Short mmCIF file of C-alpha atoms and ligand atoms in Angstrom, two decimals:
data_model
loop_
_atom_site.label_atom_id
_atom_site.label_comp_id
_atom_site.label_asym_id
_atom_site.label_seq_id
_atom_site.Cartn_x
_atom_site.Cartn_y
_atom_site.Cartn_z
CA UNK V 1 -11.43 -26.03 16.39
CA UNK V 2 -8.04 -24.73 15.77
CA UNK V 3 -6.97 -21.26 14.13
CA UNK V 4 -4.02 -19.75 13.31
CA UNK V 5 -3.12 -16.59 14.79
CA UNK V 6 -0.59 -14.21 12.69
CA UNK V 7 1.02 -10.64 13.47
CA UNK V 8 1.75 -9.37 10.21
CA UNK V 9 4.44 -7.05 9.29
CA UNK V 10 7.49 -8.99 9.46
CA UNK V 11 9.79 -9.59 6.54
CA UNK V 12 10.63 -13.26 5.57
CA UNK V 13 13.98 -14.64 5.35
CA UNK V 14 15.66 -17.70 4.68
CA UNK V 15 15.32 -20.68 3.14
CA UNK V 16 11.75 -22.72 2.87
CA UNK V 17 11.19 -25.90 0.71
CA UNK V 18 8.17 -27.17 -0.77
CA UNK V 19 6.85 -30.91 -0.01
CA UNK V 20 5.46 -33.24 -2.11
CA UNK V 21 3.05 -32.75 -4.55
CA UNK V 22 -0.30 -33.61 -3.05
CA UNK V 23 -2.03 -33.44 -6.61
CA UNK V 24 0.54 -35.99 -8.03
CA UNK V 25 0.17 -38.01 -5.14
CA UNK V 26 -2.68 -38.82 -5.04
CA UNK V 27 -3.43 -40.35 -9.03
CA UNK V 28 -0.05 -42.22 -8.38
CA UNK V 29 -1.74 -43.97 -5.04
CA UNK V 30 -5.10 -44.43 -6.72
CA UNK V 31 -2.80 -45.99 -9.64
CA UNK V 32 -1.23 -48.89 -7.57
CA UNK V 33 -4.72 -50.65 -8.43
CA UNK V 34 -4.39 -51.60 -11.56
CA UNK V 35 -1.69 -54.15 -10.49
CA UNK V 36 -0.44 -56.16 -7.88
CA UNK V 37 3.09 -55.38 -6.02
CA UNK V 38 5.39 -53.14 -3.78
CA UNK V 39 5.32 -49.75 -4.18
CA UNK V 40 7.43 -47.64 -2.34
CA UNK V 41 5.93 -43.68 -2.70
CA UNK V 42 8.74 -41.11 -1.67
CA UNK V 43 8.52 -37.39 -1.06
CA UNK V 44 4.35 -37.88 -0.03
CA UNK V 45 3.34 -34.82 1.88
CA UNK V 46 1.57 -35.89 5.06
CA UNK V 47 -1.67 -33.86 4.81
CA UNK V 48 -5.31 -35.12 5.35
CA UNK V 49 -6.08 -35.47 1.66
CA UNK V 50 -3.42 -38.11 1.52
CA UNK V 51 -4.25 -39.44 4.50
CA UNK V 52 -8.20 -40.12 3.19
CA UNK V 53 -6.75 -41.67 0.03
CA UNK V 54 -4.54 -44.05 2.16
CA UNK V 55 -7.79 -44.91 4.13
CA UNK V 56 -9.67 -45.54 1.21
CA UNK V 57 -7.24 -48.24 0.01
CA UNK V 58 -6.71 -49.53 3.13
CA UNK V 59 -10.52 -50.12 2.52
CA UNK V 60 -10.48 -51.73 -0.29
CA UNK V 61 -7.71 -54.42 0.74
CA UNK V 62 -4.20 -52.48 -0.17
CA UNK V 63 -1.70 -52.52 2.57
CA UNK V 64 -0.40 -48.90 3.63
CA UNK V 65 2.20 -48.25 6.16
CA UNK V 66 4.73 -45.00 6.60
CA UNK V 67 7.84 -44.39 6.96
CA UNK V 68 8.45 -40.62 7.40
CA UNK V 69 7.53 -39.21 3.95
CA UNK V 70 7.75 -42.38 2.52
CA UNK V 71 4.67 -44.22 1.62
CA UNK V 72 4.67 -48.25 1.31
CA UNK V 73 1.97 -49.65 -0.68
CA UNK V 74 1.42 -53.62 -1.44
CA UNK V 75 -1.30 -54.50 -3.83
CA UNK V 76 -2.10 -58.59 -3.55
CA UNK V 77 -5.59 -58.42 -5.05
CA UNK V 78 -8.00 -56.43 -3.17
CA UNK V 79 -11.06 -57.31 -1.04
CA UNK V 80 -13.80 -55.02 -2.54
CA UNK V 81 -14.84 -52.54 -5.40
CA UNK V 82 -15.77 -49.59 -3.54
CA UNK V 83 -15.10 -46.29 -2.39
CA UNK V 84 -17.75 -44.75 0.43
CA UNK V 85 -19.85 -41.93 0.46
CA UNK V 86 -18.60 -41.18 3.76
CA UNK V 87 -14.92 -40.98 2.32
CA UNK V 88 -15.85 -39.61 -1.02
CA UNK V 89 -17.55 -36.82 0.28
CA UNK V 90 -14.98 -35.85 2.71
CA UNK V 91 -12.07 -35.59 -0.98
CA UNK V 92 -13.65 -35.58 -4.55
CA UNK V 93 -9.97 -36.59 -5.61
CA UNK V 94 -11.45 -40.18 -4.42
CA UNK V 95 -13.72 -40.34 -7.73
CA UNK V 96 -9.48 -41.57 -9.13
CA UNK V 97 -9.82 -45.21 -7.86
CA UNK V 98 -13.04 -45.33 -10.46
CA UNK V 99 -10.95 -45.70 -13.85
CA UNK V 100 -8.09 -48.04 -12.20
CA UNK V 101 -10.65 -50.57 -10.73
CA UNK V 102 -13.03 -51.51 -13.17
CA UNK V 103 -9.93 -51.58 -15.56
CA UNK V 104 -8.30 -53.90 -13.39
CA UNK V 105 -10.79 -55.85 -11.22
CA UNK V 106 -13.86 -55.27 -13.58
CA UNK V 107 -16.02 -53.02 -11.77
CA UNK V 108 -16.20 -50.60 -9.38
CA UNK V 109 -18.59 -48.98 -7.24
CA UNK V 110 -17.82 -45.20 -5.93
CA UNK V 111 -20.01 -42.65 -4.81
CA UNK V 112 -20.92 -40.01 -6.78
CA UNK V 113 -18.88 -36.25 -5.39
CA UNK V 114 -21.16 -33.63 -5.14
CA UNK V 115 -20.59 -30.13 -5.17
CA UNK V 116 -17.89 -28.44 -3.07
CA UNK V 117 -17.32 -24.86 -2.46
CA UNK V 118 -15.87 -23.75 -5.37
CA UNK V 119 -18.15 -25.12 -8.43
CA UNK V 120 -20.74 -27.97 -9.16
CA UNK V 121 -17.24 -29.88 -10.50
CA UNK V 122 -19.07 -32.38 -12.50
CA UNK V 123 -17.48 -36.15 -13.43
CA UNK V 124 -19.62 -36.58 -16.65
CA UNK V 125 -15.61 -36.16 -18.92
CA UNK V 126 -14.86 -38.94 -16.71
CA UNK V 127 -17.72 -41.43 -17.06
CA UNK V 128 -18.35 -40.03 -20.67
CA UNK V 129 -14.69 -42.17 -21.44
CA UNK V 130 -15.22 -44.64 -19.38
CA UNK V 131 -17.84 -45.67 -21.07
CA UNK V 132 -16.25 -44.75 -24.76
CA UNK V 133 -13.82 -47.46 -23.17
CA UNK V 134 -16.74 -49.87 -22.57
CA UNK V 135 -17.79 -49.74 -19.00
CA UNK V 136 -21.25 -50.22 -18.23
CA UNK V 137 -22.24 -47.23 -16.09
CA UNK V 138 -24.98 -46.52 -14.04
CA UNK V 139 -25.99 -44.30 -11.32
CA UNK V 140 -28.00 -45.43 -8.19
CA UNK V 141 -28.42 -44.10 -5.05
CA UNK V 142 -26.00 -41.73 -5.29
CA UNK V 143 -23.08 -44.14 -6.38
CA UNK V 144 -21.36 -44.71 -10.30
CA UNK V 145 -21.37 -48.51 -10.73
CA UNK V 146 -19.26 -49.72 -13.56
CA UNK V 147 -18.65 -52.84 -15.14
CA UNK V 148 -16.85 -54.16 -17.53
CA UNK V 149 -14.88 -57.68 -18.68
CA UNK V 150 -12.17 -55.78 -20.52
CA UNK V 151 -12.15 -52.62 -21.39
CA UNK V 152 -11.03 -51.47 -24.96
CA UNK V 153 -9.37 -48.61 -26.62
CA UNK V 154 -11.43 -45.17 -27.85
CA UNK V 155 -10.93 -41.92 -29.21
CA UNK V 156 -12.11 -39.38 -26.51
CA UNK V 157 -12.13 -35.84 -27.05
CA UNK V 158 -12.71 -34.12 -23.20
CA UNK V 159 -14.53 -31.01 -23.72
CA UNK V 160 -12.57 -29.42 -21.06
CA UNK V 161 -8.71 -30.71 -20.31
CA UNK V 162 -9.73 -32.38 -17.25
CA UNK V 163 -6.88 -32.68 -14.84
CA UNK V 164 -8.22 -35.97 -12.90
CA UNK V 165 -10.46 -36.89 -15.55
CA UNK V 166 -7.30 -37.44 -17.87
CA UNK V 167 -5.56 -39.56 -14.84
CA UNK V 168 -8.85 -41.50 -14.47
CA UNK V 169 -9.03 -42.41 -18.15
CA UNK V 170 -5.26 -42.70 -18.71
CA UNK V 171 -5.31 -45.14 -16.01
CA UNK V 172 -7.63 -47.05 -17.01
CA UNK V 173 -6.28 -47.01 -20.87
CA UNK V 174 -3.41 -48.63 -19.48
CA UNK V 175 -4.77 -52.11 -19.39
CA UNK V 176 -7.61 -51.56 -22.13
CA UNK V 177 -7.22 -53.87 -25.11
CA UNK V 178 -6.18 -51.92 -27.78
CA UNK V 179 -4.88 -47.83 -27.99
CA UNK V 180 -6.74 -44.83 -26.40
CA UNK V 181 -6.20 -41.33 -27.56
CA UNK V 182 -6.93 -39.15 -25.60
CA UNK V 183 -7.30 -35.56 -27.30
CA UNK V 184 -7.57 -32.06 -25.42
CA UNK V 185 -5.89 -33.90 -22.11
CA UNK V 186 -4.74 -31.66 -19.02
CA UNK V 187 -0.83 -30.87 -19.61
CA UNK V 188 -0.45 -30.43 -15.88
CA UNK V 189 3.06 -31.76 -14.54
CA UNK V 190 1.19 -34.41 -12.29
CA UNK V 191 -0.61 -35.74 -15.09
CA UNK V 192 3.41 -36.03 -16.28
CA UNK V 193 4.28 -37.67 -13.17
CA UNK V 194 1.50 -40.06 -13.19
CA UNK V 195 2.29 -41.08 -16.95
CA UNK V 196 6.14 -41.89 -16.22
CA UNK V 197 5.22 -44.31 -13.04
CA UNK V 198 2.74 -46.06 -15.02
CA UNK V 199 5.36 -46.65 -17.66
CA UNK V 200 7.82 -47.58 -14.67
CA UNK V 201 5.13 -50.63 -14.18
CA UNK V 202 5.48 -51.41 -17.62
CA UNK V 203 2.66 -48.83 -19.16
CA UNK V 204 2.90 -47.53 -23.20
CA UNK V 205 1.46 -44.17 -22.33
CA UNK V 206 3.46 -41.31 -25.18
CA UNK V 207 2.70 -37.94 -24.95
CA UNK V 208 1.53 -37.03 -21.38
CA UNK V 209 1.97 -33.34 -20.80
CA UNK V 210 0.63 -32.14 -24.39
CA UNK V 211 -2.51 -32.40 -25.51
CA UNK V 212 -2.65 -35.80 -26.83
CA UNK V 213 -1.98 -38.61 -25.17
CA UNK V 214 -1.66 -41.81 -26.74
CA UNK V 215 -1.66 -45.18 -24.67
CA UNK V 216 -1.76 -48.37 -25.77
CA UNK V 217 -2.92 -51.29 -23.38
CA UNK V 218 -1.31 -53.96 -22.33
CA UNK V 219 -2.40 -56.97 -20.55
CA UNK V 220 -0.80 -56.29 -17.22
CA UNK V 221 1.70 -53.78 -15.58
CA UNK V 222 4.90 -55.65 -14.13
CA UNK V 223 4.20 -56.77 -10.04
CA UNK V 224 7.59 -56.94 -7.97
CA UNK V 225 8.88 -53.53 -5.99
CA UNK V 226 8.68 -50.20 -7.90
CA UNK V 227 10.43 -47.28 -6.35
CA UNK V 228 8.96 -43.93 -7.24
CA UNK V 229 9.71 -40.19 -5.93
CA UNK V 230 6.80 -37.43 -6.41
CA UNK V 231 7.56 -34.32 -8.10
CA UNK V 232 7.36 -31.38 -5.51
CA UNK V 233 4.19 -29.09 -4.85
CA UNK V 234 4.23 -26.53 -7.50
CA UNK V 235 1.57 -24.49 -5.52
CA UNK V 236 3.03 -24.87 -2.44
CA UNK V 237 6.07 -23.20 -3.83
CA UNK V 238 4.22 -20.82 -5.46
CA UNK V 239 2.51 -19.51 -2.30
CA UNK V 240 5.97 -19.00 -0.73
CA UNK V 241 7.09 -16.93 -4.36
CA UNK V 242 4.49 -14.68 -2.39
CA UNK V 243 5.00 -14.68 0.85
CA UNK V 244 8.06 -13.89 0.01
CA UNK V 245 7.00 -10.96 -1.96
CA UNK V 246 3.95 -9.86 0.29
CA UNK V 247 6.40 -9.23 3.24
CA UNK V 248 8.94 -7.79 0.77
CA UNK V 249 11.30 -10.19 1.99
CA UNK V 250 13.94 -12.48 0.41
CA UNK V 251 13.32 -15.67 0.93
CA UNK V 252 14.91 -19.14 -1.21
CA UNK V 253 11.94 -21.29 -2.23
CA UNK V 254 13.64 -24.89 -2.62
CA UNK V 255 11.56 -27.47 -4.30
CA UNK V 256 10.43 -25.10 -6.89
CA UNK V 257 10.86 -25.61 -10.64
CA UNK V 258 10.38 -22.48 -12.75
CA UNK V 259 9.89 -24.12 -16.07
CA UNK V 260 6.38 -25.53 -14.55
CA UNK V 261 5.72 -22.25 -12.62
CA UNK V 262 6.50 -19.81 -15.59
CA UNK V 263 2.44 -18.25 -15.70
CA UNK V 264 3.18 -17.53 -11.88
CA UNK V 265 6.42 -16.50 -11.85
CA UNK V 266 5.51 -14.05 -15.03
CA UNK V 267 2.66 -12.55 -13.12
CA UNK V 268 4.91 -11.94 -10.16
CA UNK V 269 7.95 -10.43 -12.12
CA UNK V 270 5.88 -7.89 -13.82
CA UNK V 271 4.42 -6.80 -10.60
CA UNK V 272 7.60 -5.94 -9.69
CA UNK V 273 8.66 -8.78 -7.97
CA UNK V 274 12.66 -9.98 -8.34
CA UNK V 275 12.93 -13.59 -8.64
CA UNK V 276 16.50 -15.26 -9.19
CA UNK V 277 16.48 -18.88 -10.58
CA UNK V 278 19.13 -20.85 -8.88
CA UNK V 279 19.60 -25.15 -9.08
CA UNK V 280 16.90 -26.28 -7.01
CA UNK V 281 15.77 -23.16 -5.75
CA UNK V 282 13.98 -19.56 -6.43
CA UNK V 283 15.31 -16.73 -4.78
CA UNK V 284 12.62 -13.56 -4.21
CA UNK V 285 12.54 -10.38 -3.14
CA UNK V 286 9.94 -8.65 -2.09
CA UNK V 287 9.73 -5.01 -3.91
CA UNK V 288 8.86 -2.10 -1.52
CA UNK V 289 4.97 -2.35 -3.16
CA UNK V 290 4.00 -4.31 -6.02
CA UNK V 291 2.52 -3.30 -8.88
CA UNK V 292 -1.13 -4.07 -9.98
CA UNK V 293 -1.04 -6.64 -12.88
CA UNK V 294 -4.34 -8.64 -13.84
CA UNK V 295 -4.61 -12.59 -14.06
CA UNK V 296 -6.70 -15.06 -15.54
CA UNK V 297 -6.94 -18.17 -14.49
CA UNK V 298 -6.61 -21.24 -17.12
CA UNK V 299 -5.69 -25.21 -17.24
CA UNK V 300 -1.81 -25.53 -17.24
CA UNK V 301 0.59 -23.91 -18.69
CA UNK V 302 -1.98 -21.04 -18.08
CA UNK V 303 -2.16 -18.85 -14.24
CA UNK V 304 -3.60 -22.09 -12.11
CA UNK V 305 -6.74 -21.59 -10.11
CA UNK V 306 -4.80 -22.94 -7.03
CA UNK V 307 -2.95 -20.06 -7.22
CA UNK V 308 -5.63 -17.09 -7.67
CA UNK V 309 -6.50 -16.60 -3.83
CA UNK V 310 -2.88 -16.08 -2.95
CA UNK V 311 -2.47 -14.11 -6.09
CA UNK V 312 -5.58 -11.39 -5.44
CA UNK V 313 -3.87 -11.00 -1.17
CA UNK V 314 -0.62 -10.20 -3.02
CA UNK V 315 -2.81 -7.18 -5.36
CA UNK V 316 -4.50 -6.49 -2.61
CA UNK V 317 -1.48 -4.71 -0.79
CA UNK V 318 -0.65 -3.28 -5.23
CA UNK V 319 -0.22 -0.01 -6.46
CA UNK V 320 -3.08 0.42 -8.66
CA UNK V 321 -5.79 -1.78 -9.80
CA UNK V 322 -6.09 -5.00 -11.31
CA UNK V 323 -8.43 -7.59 -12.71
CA UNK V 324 -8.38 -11.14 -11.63
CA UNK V 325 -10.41 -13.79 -13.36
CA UNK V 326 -11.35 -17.12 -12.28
CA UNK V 327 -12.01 -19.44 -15.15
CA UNK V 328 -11.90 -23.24 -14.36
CA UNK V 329 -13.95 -22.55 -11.35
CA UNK V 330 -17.36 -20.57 -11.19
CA UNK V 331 -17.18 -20.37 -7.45
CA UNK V 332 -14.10 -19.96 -6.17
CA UNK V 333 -14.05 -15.80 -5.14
CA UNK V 334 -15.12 -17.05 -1.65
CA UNK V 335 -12.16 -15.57 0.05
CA UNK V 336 -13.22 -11.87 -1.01
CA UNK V 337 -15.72 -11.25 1.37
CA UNK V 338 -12.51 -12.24 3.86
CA UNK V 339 -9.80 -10.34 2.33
CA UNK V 340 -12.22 -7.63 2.38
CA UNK V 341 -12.62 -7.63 6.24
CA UNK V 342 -9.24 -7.22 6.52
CA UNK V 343 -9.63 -3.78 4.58
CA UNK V 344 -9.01 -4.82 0.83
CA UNK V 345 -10.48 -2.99 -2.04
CA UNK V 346 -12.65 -5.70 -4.45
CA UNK V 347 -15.32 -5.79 -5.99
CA UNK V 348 -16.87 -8.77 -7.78
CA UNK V 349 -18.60 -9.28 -11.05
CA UNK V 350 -19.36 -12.61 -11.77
CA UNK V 351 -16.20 -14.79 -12.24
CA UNK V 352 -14.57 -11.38 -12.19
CA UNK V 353 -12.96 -9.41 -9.34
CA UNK V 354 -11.93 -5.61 -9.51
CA UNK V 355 -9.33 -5.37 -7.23
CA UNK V 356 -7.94 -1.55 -6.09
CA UNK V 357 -4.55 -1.99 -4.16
CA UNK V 358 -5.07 -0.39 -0.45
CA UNK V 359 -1.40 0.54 1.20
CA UNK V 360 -2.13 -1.68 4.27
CA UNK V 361 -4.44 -4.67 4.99
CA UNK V 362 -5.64 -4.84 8.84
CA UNK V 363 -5.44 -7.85 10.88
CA UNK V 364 -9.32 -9.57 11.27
CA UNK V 365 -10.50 -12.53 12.42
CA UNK V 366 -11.17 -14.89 8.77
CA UNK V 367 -12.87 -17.40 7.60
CA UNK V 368 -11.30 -20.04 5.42
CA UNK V 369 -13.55 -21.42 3.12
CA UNK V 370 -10.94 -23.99 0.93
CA UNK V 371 -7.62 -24.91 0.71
CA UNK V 372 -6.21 -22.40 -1.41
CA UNK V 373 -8.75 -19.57 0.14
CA UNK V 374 -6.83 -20.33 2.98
CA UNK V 375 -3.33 -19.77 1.51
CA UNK V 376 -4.62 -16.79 0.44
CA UNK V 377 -5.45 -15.63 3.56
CA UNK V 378 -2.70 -16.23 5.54
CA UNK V 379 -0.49 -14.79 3.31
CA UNK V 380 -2.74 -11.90 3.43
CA UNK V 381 -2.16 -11.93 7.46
CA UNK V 382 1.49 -12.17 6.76
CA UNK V 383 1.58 -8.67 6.05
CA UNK V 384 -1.44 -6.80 7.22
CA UNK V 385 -1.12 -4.37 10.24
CA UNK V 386 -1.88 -6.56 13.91
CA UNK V 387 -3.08 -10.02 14.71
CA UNK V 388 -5.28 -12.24 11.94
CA UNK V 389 -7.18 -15.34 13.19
CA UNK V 390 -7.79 -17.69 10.46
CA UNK V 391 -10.31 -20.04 11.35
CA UNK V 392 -11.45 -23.33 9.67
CA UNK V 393 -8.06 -24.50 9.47
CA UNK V 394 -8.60 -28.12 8.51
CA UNK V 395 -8.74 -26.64 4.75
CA UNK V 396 -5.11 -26.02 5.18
CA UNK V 397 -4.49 -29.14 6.46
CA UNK V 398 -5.40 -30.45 3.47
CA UNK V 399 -2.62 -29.63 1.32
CA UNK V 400 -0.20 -27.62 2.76
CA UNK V 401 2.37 -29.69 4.85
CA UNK V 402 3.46 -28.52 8.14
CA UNK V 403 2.64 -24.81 6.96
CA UNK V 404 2.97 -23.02 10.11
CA UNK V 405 6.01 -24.55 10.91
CA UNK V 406 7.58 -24.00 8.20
CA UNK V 407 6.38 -20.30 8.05
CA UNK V 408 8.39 -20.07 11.56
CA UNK V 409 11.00 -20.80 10.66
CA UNK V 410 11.61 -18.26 8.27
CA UNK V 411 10.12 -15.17 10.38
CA UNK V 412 7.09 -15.00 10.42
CA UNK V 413 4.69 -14.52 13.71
CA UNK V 414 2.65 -17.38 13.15
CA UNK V 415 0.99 -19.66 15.65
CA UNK V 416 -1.40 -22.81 15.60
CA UNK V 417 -3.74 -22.24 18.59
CA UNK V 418 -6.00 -24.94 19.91
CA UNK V 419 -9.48 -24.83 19.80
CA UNK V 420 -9.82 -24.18 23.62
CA UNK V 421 -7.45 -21.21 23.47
CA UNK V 422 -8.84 -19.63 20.84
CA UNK V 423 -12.70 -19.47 22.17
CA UNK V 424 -11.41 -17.51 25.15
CA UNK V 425 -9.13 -15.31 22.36
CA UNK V 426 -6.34 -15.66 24.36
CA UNK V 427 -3.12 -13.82 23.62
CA UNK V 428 -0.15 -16.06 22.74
CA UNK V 429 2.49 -16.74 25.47
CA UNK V 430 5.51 -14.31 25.48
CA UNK V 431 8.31 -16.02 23.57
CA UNK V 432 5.54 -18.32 21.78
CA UNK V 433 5.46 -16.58 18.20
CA UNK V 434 3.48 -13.92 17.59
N1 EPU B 1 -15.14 -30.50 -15.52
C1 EPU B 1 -16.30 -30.87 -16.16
N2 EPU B 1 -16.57 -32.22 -16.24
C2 EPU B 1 -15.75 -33.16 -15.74
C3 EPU B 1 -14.57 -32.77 -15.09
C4 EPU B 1 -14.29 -31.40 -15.00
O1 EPU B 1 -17.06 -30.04 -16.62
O2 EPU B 1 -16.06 -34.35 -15.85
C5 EPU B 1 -14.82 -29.06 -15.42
C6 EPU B 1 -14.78 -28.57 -13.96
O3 EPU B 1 -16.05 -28.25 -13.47
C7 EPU B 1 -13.87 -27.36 -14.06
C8 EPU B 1 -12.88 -27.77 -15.16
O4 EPU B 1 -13.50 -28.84 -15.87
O5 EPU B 1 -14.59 -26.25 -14.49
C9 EPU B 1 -11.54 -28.21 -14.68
O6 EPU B 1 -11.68 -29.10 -13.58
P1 EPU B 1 -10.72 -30.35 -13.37
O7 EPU B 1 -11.47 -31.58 -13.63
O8 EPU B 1 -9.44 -30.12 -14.12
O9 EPU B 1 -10.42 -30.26 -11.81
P2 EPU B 1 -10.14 -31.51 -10.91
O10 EPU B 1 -9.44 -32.53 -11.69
O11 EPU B 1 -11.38 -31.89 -10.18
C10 EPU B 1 -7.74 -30.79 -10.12
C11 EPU B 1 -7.08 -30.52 -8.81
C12 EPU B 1 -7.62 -29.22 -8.23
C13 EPU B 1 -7.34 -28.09 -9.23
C14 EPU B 1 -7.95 -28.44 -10.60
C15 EPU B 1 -7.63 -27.44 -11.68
C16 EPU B 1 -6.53 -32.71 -7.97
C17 EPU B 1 -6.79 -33.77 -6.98
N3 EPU B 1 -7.32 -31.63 -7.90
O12 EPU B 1 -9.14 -30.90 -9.83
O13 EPU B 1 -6.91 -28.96 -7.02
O14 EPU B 1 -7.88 -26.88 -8.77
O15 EPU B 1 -7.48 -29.73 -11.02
O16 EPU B 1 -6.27 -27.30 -11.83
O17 EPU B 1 -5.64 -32.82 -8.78
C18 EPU B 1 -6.58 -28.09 -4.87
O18 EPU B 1 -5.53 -28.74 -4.81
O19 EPU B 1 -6.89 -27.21 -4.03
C19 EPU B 1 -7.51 -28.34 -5.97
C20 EPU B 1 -8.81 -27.99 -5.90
#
């Protein structure tokens, strides 16, 4: 298996832009369901999670082909109802095609996700509106099955502001007969994104990004070509705010939109941090340490989750101490017990970690244990003392498009090794990176 190898210590410099959004991707590919046509996706980050969303429509009769970032859909009916176990389990995000097919093609059937690594992550918000909607739901064998002839508009008040519970059910509202409200919704910018190419199709959906959304149904979304670009990755960006700041370099962050980054950027400017708002593009500086500031995590606008990890290695490296709670997840501290073998101060409490700044971190051999563990990680490796070796790199490959790449290219001594060359711990080549 591959790692990635990192000598820490350098500064980062430059300019580095964010991809895609993966998170806003993904809805809008599950979305192209709930209607025949063209769609042509630009500005799709080519990581793994896309990829296994691709494959699952490819499964179920969509045509897929790429063109660089560009992503060509074409919907002409579809040949079955059902997302796999064996794909399901491999990208919860999968449970999305649920809503858009039984709206559309009257039933679905889609494995039930389990658990992951960071929480039991439950669907019940989603079925619960389903069926408000309708659907006949049952569970057998470890799949949801779902039926229903059309379904019909509801009041549905989540519990928690599901992020893709709300796509789910705000896809499937689309074609219900009648309106759907949809009260305590996620206000997350990909739920925006999702909401504006549905009404590109021909969707009544007013309100996405607050806490209500309204949609009223209509009997079908328009076929022909759409053309649609995703916003970029807030996270992504967001993870280069601090590696800017970790190295105490200055680095331009293009692709990044302050306005939906304002918890993070916040966080980072009272720790110290300078950031400089320019069109299309952060610039930040590293300060010579930061300053310990606590964080808690919360649904959007609030500090996002998929931000903590890389978050607690930037207060790991603080002056003083700070408190970082996670709050949408009741697992995901995982990457502790790694930052911690590369010398950082934390201790954990619950859903609560202590964390006392150390001056240095020291290069370790790591274990990522998700996608945004792994961020965290490697922008912990970024600036400890010596060589890191991040291992379990296909959670990075994930989400993060091209990372190490693009890491290169603005300084930093970071390498992809392959599998072979990292069982025998080889050094990298002179001249190679780090
Ligand atoms: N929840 C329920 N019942 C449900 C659905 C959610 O109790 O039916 C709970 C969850 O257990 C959690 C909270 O509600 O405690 C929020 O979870 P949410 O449903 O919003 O998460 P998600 O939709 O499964 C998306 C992102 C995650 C991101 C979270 C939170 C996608 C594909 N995934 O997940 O992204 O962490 O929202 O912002 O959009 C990542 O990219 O690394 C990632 C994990």
């Amino acid at each position: 298996m591959d790692q990635i190898v990192i000598r820490g210590g350098r500064p980062l410099s430059g300019e580095i832009t964010a991809s895609g959004a993966k998170n806003a991707a993904l809805p809008v590919m599950a979305s192209v369901l709930l209607g025949d046509g063209d769609y042509e996706l630009s500005n799709i980050p080519r990581v793994v999670d896309i990829h296994t969303m691709a494959e699952l429509l490819r499964r179920l009769g969509v045509g897929a082909q790429w063109a660089d970032n560009r992503l060509i859909l074409s919907v002409r009916g579809i040949e079955r109802c059902e997302a796999a176990y064996e794909l399901v389990k491999t990208m919860r995000a999968s449970i999305m095609v649920l809503g858009p097919l039984v709206a559309r093609w009257g039933q679905a059937r889609v494995s039930l996700p389990g658990g992951c690594a960071i929480g039991a992550r439950p669907v019940n918000l989603h079925l619960m509106g389903l069926r408000k909607m309708g659907a006949e739901i049952t569970i057998a064998h470890g799949y949801i099955e779902a039926k229903a002839s059309r379904l019909h508009g509801a009041t549905i008040a989540l519990d928690q502001p599901t992020v893709t519970g709300t796509e789910n059910l705000m896809m499937a509202a689309t074609l219900a007969q009648g309106t759907t409200v949809l009260d305590n919704a996620a206000c997350e910018p990909e739920v925006v994104d999702l909401a504006t190419f549905l009404n590109q199709r021909g969707a009544r959906i007013s309100g996405a990004g607050s806490r209500r959304i309204t949609i009223e149904g209509v009997d079908r979304l328009s076929g022909g070509l759409h053309r649609y670009t995703i916003i970029s990755d807030r996270i992504e960006a967001g993870t280069y705010l601090i590696a800017g700041a970790i190295t105490r370099g200055r680095l331009a962050v293009r692709g990044c939109r302050p306005e939906q980054l304002e918890a993070v950027m916040g966080k980072l400017e009272a720790a110290g941090v300078v950031l400089r708002k320019e069109a299309g593009r952060v610039m930040v500086e590293g300060p010579p340490r930061p300053t310990a500031v606590d964080a808690a995590t919360a649904p959007y606008p609030g500090f996002p989750t998929d931000m903590q990890a890389q978050f607690m290695a930037l207060m790991a490296v603080a002056k003083g101490q700070s408190l970082i709670s996670e709050l949408v997840f009741e697992q995901r501290l995982t990457h502790v017990a790694e930052l911690q073998r590369m010398g950082a101060q934390i201790q954990v409490q619950g859903v609560h970690a202590k964390v006392q700044g150390v001056e240095q971190l020291s290069g370790a051999p790591v274990m990522a244990s998700d996608l945004r563990a792994s961020a965290g990680l490697v922008l912990a490796g970024l600036v400890a003392d010596g060589e890191s070796r991040i291992q379990r790199v296909y959670h990075l490959d994930r989400g993060y498009e091209r990372m190490v790449e693009k890491l290169q290219a603005v300084g930093a001594a970071i390498e992809r090794v392959s599998g072979e060359r990292a069982r025998v711990g080889r050094q990298p080549e002179a001249g190679a990176g780090p």
